[in-house]
Coordinates of C-alpha atoms in Angstrom, one line a residue:
M104 CA 15.4 -19.2 19.7
V105 CA 13.5 -15.9 21.0
K106 CA 13.8 -13.8 24.1
I107 CA 10.1 -13.4 25.6
K108 CA 10.0 -10.0 26.7
N109 CA 6.7 -9.9 28.6
V110 CA 4.1 -12.2 29.7
I111 CA 0.7 -10.9 29.6
S112 CA -1.1 -11.5 33.4
G113 CA -3.7 -14.2 33.4
S114 CA -2.9 -15.2 29.6
P115 CA -2.3 -19.3 29.0
A116 CA 1.4 -18.9 29.4
A117 CA 1.3 -16.9 32.9
K118 CA -0.9 -19.4 34.3
C119 CA 1.7 -22.2 32.9
G120 CA 4.5 -20.6 34.7
V121 CA 6.3 -18.8 31.6
I122 CA 8.3 -15.4 33.2
A123 CA 9.6 -12.3 30.9
G124 CA 13.3 -13.2 30.4
D125 CA 12.5 -16.7 29.2
M126 CA 14.2 -18.2 25.7
L127 CA 11.1 -19.3 23.6
E128 CA 12.9 -22.6 21.6
K129 CA 10.2 -24.7 20.7
I130 CA 6.3 -25.0 20.3
N131 CA 5.1 -28.0 20.0
G132 CA 8.7 -29.5 18.5
N133 CA 9.2 -26.8 16.2
P134 CA 12.1 -24.7 16.6
I135 CA 10.6 -20.8 16.8
K136 CA 13.0 -18.1 14.8
D137 CA 9.8 -15.4 14.2
V138 CA 6.6 -14.3 14.4
L139 CA 5.5 -16.8 11.5
D140 CA 6.4 -19.7 13.5
Y141 CA 5.2 -18.3 16.6
M142 CA 1.8 -17.9 15.2
Y143 CA 1.4 -21.2 13.0
Y144 CA 2.6 -23.2 15.8
A145 CA 0.9 -21.3 18.4
A146 CA -2.5 -22.0 17.1
D147 CA -3.0 -25.4 18.5
A148 CA -4.9 -25.8 21.4
D149 CA -2.8 -28.0 23.1
V150 CA 0.8 -26.5 22.9
K151 CA 4.3 -27.7 24.5
L152 CA 6.7 -24.9 25.0
E153 CA 10.1 -25.7 25.3
I154 CA 11.6 -22.8 27.5
V155 CA 15.3 -22.3 28.3
R156 CA 16.0 -20.4 31.8
C157 CA 19.3 -19.4 33.1
G158 CA 20.7 -22.2 30.7
E159 CA 18.1 -25.2 31.7
E160 CA 15.5 -26.6 29.7
I161 CA 12.2 -26.4 31.1
A162 CA 8.9 -27.3 29.1
F163 CA 5.2 -26.3 29.8
T164 CA 2.0 -27.9 28.6
V165 CA -0.5 -25.0 27.9
K166 CA -4.4 -26.0 27.1
K167 CA -6.2 -23.4 25.5
D168 CA -8.7 -22.8 22.9
E169 CA -7.5 -22.9 19.0
Y170 CA -6.3 -19.8 17.8
D171 CA -6.2 -18.0 21.2
D172 CA -3.2 -15.8 22.3
L173 CA -0.6 -17.9 24.1
G174 CA 0.3 -14.4 26.1
L175 CA 3.8 -13.9 25.2
E176 CA 5.2 -10.9 24.0
F177 CA 8.8 -9.9 22.3
E178 CA 11.1 -7.5 21.6
T179 CA 9.8 -6.5 18.5
F180 CA 6.5 -7.4 16.6
L181 CA 8.9 -9.9 13.8
M182 CA 10.7 -11.0 16.9
D183 CA 13.9 -10.1 14.7
N184 CA 14.9 -7.4 12.3
K185 CA 13.0 -6.5 9.4
Q186 CA 14.5 -7.9 6.2
R187 CA 16.2 -4.9 4.0
C188 CA 15.6 -5.0 0.1
S189 CA 18.8 -6.2 -2.0
N190 CA 17.6 -4.6 -5.3
R191 CA 18.4 -1.5 -6.6
C192 CA 15.4 -0.8 -8.8
I193 CA 15.9 1.6 -11.5
F194 CA 12.2 3.3 -10.6
C195 CA 12.8 2.8 -6.6
F196 CA 10.9 5.9 -5.5
I197 CA 13.2 5.8 -1.9
D198 CA 16.5 6.7 -4.4
Q199 CA 14.5 9.6 -5.3
M200 CA 14.1 11.1 -1.6
P201 CA 15.7 14.4 -1.0
P202 CA 18.5 14.3 1.5
N203 CA 17.8 15.1 5.4
M204 CA 14.5 13.7 6.1
R205 CA 13.5 11.0 8.4
D206 CA 15.7 8.0 8.4
T207 CA 12.6 5.6 8.4
L208 CA 11.7 6.9 4.9
Y209 CA 14.9 5.9 3.3
F210 CA 14.4 2.3 4.8
K211 CA 14.1 -0.1 2.2
D212 CA 11.8 -3.3 3.2
D213 CA 11.5 -6.7 1.3
D214 CA 10.2 -8.9 3.8
A215 CA 7.8 -11.6 3.5
R216 CA 6.5 -11.5 6.9
L217 CA 5.4 -8.0 6.1
S218 CA 3.2 -9.6 3.4
F219 CA 1.6 -11.9 5.0
L220 CA 0.8 -9.6 8.2
H221 CA 0.2 -6.1 6.9
G222 CA -0.3 -6.7 2.9
N223 CA 3.3 -5.5 1.9
Y224 CA 4.4 -6.6 -1.4
V225 CA 7.8 -8.4 -1.8
T226 CA 9.9 -9.4 -5.1
L227 CA 11.1 -12.8 -3.8
T228 CA 14.9 -11.6 -4.1
N229 CA 15.7 -12.0 -0.4
L230 CA 13.8 -15.5 0.1
D231 CA 15.7 -19.2 -0.4
Q232 CA 13.9 -22.4 -1.0
S233 CA 13.5 -23.3 2.8
D234 CA 11.4 -19.8 3.1
I235 CA 9.4 -20.9 0.1
D236 CA 8.7 -24.4 1.6
R237 CA 7.5 -22.7 5.1
I238 CA 5.2 -20.6 2.9
I239 CA 3.8 -23.3 1.2
K240 CA 3.4 -25.7 4.5
M241 CA 1.8 -22.9 6.4
K242 CA -0.6 -22.0 3.5
L243 CA 0.4 -18.3 3.3
N244 CA -1.3 -16.1 0.3
I245 CA 1.6 -13.5 -0.7
N246 CA 1.8 -10.2 -2.4
V247 CA 4.4 -10.2 -4.9
S248 CA 5.8 -7.4 -6.8
I249 CA 6.6 -8.8 -10.1
H250 CA 7.2 -5.8 -12.9
T251 CA 8.3 -8.4 -15.6
T252 CA 8.3 -12.2 -16.1
N253 CA 11.4 -11.5 -18.8
P254 CA 14.4 -12.8 -16.8
E255 CA 16.9 -10.8 -18.4
L256 CA 14.5 -7.6 -18.1
R257 CA 14.1 -8.2 -14.6
V258 CA 17.3 -8.3 -13.7
K259 CA 18.2 -5.1 -15.5
M260 CA 14.9 -3.2 -14.1
M261 CA 16.0 -4.6 -10.8
R262 CA 19.5 -4.5 -10.6
N263 CA 20.0 -7.8 -8.7
K264 CA 21.5 -10.5 -10.5
F265 CA 19.0 -12.8 -8.7
A266 CA 16.1 -11.1 -9.8
G267 CA 15.5 -13.3 -12.9
E268 CA 16.0 -16.8 -11.2
K269 CA 14.0 -16.2 -8.3
L270 CA 10.7 -16.0 -10.4
K271 CA 11.1 -19.8 -10.3
Y272 CA 9.2 -19.2 -6.8
L273 CA 6.6 -17.6 -8.3
Y274 CA 5.4 -20.6 -10.1
Q275 CA 6.3 -23.0 -7.1
L276 CA 4.1 -20.7 -4.9
A277 CA 1.2 -20.9 -7.6
E278 CA 1.2 -24.7 -8.6
S279 CA 1.3 -25.0 -4.7
G280 CA -2.6 -23.5 -4.6
I281 CA -0.7 -20.3 -2.8
Q282 CA -3.1 -17.7 -3.7
L283 CA -0.9 -14.4 -5.4
N284 CA -1.7 -10.7 -5.3
C285 CA 0.8 -9.1 -7.9
Q286 CA 1.9 -5.8 -8.8
I287 CA 3.8 -4.1 -11.7
V288 CA 5.3 -0.5 -11.6
C289 CA 5.2 -0.2 -15.5
C290 CA 8.2 2.0 -16.8
P291 CA 7.3 3.5 -20.6
G292 CA 10.6 2.1 -22.6
F293 CA 11.0 -0.8 -20.4
N294 CA 8.4 -2.9 -19.3
D295 CA 5.4 -1.4 -21.0
G296 CA 4.1 -2.6 -24.5
D297 CA 5.0 -5.9 -25.8
E298 CA 6.7 -6.4 -22.3
L299 CA 3.6 -5.6 -20.3
R300 CA 1.8 -8.3 -23.1
R301 CA 4.4 -10.9 -22.4
T302 CA 3.9 -10.8 -18.4
L303 CA 0.4 -10.2 -18.3
G304 CA 0.3 -13.5 -20.5
D305 CA 2.6 -15.3 -18.1
L306 CA 0.8 -14.4 -15.0
S307 CA -2.5 -15.1 -16.8
G308 CA -1.1 -18.9 -17.4
L309 CA -0.7 -19.2 -13.4
M310 CA -4.7 -18.5 -13.2
P311 CA -6.7 -18.9 -11.0
N312 CA -3.9 -19.0 -8.3
I313 CA -3.7 -15.5 -9.4
S314 CA -6.1 -13.5 -7.1
S315 CA -5.5 -10.0 -8.6
M316 CA -2.7 -7.7 -10.4
A317 CA -2.3 -3.8 -10.6
V318 CA -0.4 -2.1 -13.2
V319 CA 0.6 1.2 -11.8
P320 CA 2.7 3.9 -13.5
V321 CA 6.4 4.6 -12.4
G322 CA 6.3 7.9 -9.9
I323 CA 9.4 10.2 -11.0
T324 CA 10.8 13.1 -8.7
K325 CA 13.1 16.0 -9.4
F326 CA 16.0 13.8 -7.3
R327 CA 17.2 11.6 -10.0
D328 CA 20.5 12.9 -10.4
G329 CA 23.0 9.8 -11.3
L330 CA 19.7 7.3 -11.8
C331 CA 19.1 5.7 -14.6
P332 CA 17.0 8.2 -17.1
L333 CA 13.1 7.3 -17.1
T334 CA 10.3 9.1 -19.0
T335 CA 6.6 9.8 -17.3
F336 CA 3.5 8.1 -18.9
N337 CA 1.6 10.6 -21.5
K338 CA -2.0 10.6 -22.5
E339 CA -1.2 8.3 -25.3
T340 CA 0.7 5.9 -23.7
A341 CA -1.5 6.0 -20.6
G342 CA -4.2 5.1 -22.9
E343 CA -2.0 2.6 -24.5
T344 CA -1.5 0.7 -21.6
I345 CA -5.0 0.7 -20.3
D346 CA -6.1 -1.0 -24.0
I347 CA -3.4 -3.6 -23.4
I348 CA -4.7 -4.5 -19.8
E349 CA -8.2 -4.3 -20.8
E350 CA -7.4 -6.8 -24.1
F351 CA -6.5 -9.2 -20.8
Q352 CA -9.2 -8.5 -18.8
R353 CA -11.7 -9.5 -21.6
D354 CA -10.1 -12.8 -22.1
L355 CA -9.9 -13.4 -18.2
L356 CA -13.5 -12.6 -17.6
K357 CA -14.6 -15.1 -20.4
K358 CA -12.2 -17.7 -18.9
Y359 CA -12.7 -17.6 -15.2
G360 CA -15.0 -14.6 -14.8
T361 CA -13.3 -12.1 -13.3
R362 CA -10.9 -8.9 -14.9
T363 CA -8.2 -9.9 -12.3
V364 CA -5.7 -7.2 -13.5
F365 CA -6.7 -3.5 -12.9
P366 CA -4.8 -0.4 -14.1
S367 CA -4.7 1.9 -11.3
D368 CA -6.4 5.2 -11.4
E369 CA -3.5 7.4 -12.7
F370 CA -3.6 5.8 -16.0
F371 CA -7.0 6.9 -16.4
L372 CA -6.3 10.5 -15.0
I373 CA -3.2 10.6 -17.7
A374 CA -5.1 9.3 -20.6
D375 CA -7.9 11.9 -19.9
R376 CA -10.5 8.7 -19.7
T377 CA -13.7 8.4 -17.7
L378 CA -13.1 6.3 -14.7
P379 CA -15.1 2.9 -15.3
D380 CA -18.1 2.1 -12.9
A381 CA -17.8 0.3 -9.7
E382 CA -18.5 -2.9 -11.9
Y383 CA -15.2 -2.7 -13.4
Y384 CA -13.4 -3.3 -9.8
E385 CA -15.2 -6.2 -8.9
D386 CA -14.6 -6.2 -5.4
Y387 CA -11.6 -3.7 -5.2
P388 CA -9.3 -6.4 -5.0
Q389 CA -6.4 -3.9 -5.4
Y390 CA -7.7 -0.6 -4.0
E391 CA -4.9 0.0 -1.5
N392 CA -2.7 0.3 -5.0
G393 CA -4.7 3.0 -5.9
V394 CA -6.9 0.8 -7.8
G395 CA -10.4 2.4 -7.8
M396 CA -9.6 4.8 -5.0
L397 CA -11.7 7.6 -7.0
R398 CA -14.4 5.4 -8.0
S399 CA -15.4 4.0 -4.5
L400 CA -14.9 7.9 -3.3
I401 CA -17.0 9.3 -5.9
D402 CA -20.0 6.9 -5.2
E403 CA -19.7 6.7 -1.7
F404 CA -20.1 10.8 -2.0
N405 CA -22.9 10.5 -4.2
N406 CA -24.8 7.9 -2.1
A407 CA -24.4 10.1 1.2
L408 CA -25.4 13.5 -0.7
D409 CA -28.3 11.8 -2.1
N410 CA -29.4 10.9 1.7
A411 CA -28.1 13.9 3.5
E412 CA -29.9 16.3 5.4
W413 CA -28.3 19.7 6.7
E414 CA -30.0 22.8 8.4
G415 CA -26.5 24.6 9.4
G416 CA -25.9 28.4 8.8
E417 CA -23.1 29.3 6.4
R418 CA -20.4 27.4 6.1
W419 CA -17.0 28.0 4.0
V420 CA -14.6 25.3 3.9
S421 CA -11.4 24.3 1.7
I422 CA -9.9 21.2 0.4
V423 CA -6.2 20.8 -1.0
T424 CA -5.7 18.0 -3.1
G425 CA -3.4 17.0 -5.8
R426 CA -3.2 18.0 -9.4
A427 CA -4.2 14.7 -10.8
P428 CA -7.7 14.2 -9.1
F429 CA -8.5 18.0 -8.7
K430 CA -11.3 17.7 -11.5
I431 CA -12.9 14.8 -9.4
I432 CA -12.8 16.5 -5.9
S433 CA -13.6 20.0 -7.5
D434 CA -16.7 18.1 -9.3
L435 CA -17.8 16.7 -5.9
A436 CA -17.6 20.0 -3.9
R437 CA -19.7 21.7 -6.7
K438 CA -22.5 19.2 -6.2
A439 CA -22.2 19.5 -2.5
E440 CA -23.0 23.7 -3.0
E441 CA -25.7 22.6 -5.4
K442 CA -27.8 20.9 -2.9
F443 CA -27.0 23.0 0.0
P444 CA -27.0 27.1 -1.1
K445 CA -25.3 27.9 2.6
L446 CA -22.1 26.2 1.6
R447 CA -19.1 27.3 0.2
C448 CA -16.4 24.5 -0.7
G449 CA -13.1 25.9 -2.5
V450 CA -10.8 23.3 -3.8
Y451 CA -7.2 23.9 -4.3
W452 CA -4.8 21.6 -6.3
I453 CA -1.1 22.1 -4.8
R454 CA 2.1 21.8 -7.2
N455 CA 4.7 19.2 -5.5
D456 CA 7.6 22.0 -5.6
F457 CA 9.1 19.5 -2.8
F458 CA 9.5 16.3 -5.0
G459 CA 8.8 17.8 -8.3
E460 CA 5.8 18.6 -10.6
T461 CA 5.9 15.4 -12.2
I462 CA 4.5 14.0 -8.5
T463 CA 0.4 15.1 -9.2
V464 CA -0.9 12.4 -6.2
T465 CA -2.4 14.1 -3.1
G466 CA -0.5 11.6 -0.7
L467 CA 2.8 12.8 -1.2
I468 CA 1.9 16.6 -0.8
T469 CA 3.9 17.9 1.8
A470 CA 3.2 21.0 4.4
Q471 CA 5.5 23.2 3.1
D472 CA 3.9 23.4 -0.1
I473 CA 0.7 24.1 1.4
I474 CA 1.7 26.7 3.2
A475 CA 3.8 28.4 0.6
Q476 CA 0.5 28.2 -2.1
L477 CA -2.0 28.8 0.0
K478 CA -0.4 31.5 2.3
D479 CA -2.2 34.6 1.1
K480 CA -5.5 32.8 0.3
K481 CA -8.9 33.2 2.0
L482 CA -10.0 30.0 3.1
G483 CA -12.9 30.1 5.1
D484 CA -13.7 27.9 8.5
E485 CA -11.6 25.0 7.8
L486 CA -9.0 23.4 6.0
L487 CA -9.8 19.6 5.0
I488 CA -6.9 17.7 3.9
S489 CA -6.1 13.9 3.2
S490 CA -5.2 11.4 5.9
A491 CA -2.8 10.1 3.3
M492 CA -0.8 13.3 3.7
L493 CA 0.3 12.3 7.0
M494 CA 2.5 9.2 8.7
H495 CA 0.2 6.6 9.6
G496 CA -1.3 7.1 13.0
S497 CA 0.3 10.6 13.3
D498 CA 0.0 14.3 12.3
V499 CA 2.9 14.4 10.6
F500 CA 3.5 15.2 6.8
L501 CA 6.2 13.8 4.8
D502 CA 8.2 17.2 5.4
D503 CA 8.3 16.6 9.3
L504 CA 6.1 19.6 9.6
T505 CA 2.9 19.0 11.6
V506 CA -1.0 19.6 11.1
G507 CA -0.3 22.3 14.1
D508 CA 2.5 24.0 11.9
V509 CA 0.4 24.6 9.2
E510 CA -2.5 25.6 11.3
R511 CA -0.3 28.3 13.1
E512 CA 0.8 29.1 9.3
L513 CA -2.4 29.7 7.6
D514 CA -4.5 30.5 10.7
I515 CA -7.1 27.9 10.1
K516 CA -8.2 24.9 11.6
I517 CA -7.4 21.6 9.5
R518 CA -9.3 18.6 9.7
A519 CA -7.7 15.5 7.9
V520 CA -10.0 13.1 5.8
Q521 CA -10.0 9.5 5.1
N522 CA -10.2 8.5 1.4
D523 CA -14.1 8.1 2.0
G524 CA -17.0 9.5 0.4
Y525 CA -19.0 9.8 3.6
E526 CA -16.4 11.2 5.4
L527 CA -16.0 13.6 3.0
L528 CA -19.2 14.8 2.8
D529 CA -19.5 14.9 6.6
S530 CA -16.4 17.4 6.7
I531 CA -17.5 19.7 4.2
M532 CA -20.7 20.1 6.0
G533 CA -18.6 20.4 9.7
I534 CA -20.1 17.3 10.9

């Protein structure tokens, strides 16, 4: 039973007499405990709402178009609290955060509902059989952090005694026709090499109900005192990991017409290998996991540049990036300069002093590192940053400084740019 915070004026529920403060108990006879129940059972055209008002049970019959919203709003989007992660993974990035940051950066969620609604990855350790039965009943596809299919190793890596046995849910879901997107955080000396082969082999056995798999390298900050010793990938081990993945790609492509499993862009950068062409990434199913992001950016930028016309005057911009994609961004900037001689574009990679030099991706750059390393640089008319550096929907960096703070310190206008080649070129040209 969930309290209704507000009823939208003119909505189907409002027209039937539902009011704020009512307690929603059931829809079409089904108990409602959270947003999944609500969205699933409220999708019907004819909906019977069972409401408790001041201790009295009241029933309303709502007629609407199928899938139309009832117009009810609740205290939280999920209609209850987020589920916290019960694991203590040896590679958890949140455990490697420095102290005294904002509270939300320390919250570990492992909420299956956020997988369906926002694409989050979950480990299955928070779920029980009733949760799995509901997922199967509602035919909800899910994103799962696997890491390894070796039960004993999964317990060791996730430091949860139930992590191994909960793998049974993975097989139940696949056997029931649920489509799974899978993620493997790969740690040298733990789940790489033969263990990675085992995991990819086991997951390949669940085809065609595995939609995609991403293998991403562990990220290690300088704040690991008291944590399990881990090492980063180097050129050799990153290359070996790509080779293992591509071995499975060839087999899956032959059997199912899809590569299914993909290494993240970081592996190619670490191994100093050329990024594959767009065809390699198929429909970019693991884009949000950093798989194919750079290839997409390069192709979009090149397409935009081929068709670009610009008659602007002298323009000088600077771009900040992480160390890993620096060469790629620099190459794109040089192409723009070659086509438009009045354009000057400087590219600066920012050493990550905040988290440690082993962190080389752009999205984890902080404002204070940008300020410290560019303070005495001549940056031109505008400074371009990646929007991935900012908290979603805001102008706040990870260290709680804002875009305005950086603008004041560097005395330059800043523009946040999406990971989009067309937008990047427009921003370089000042459009």
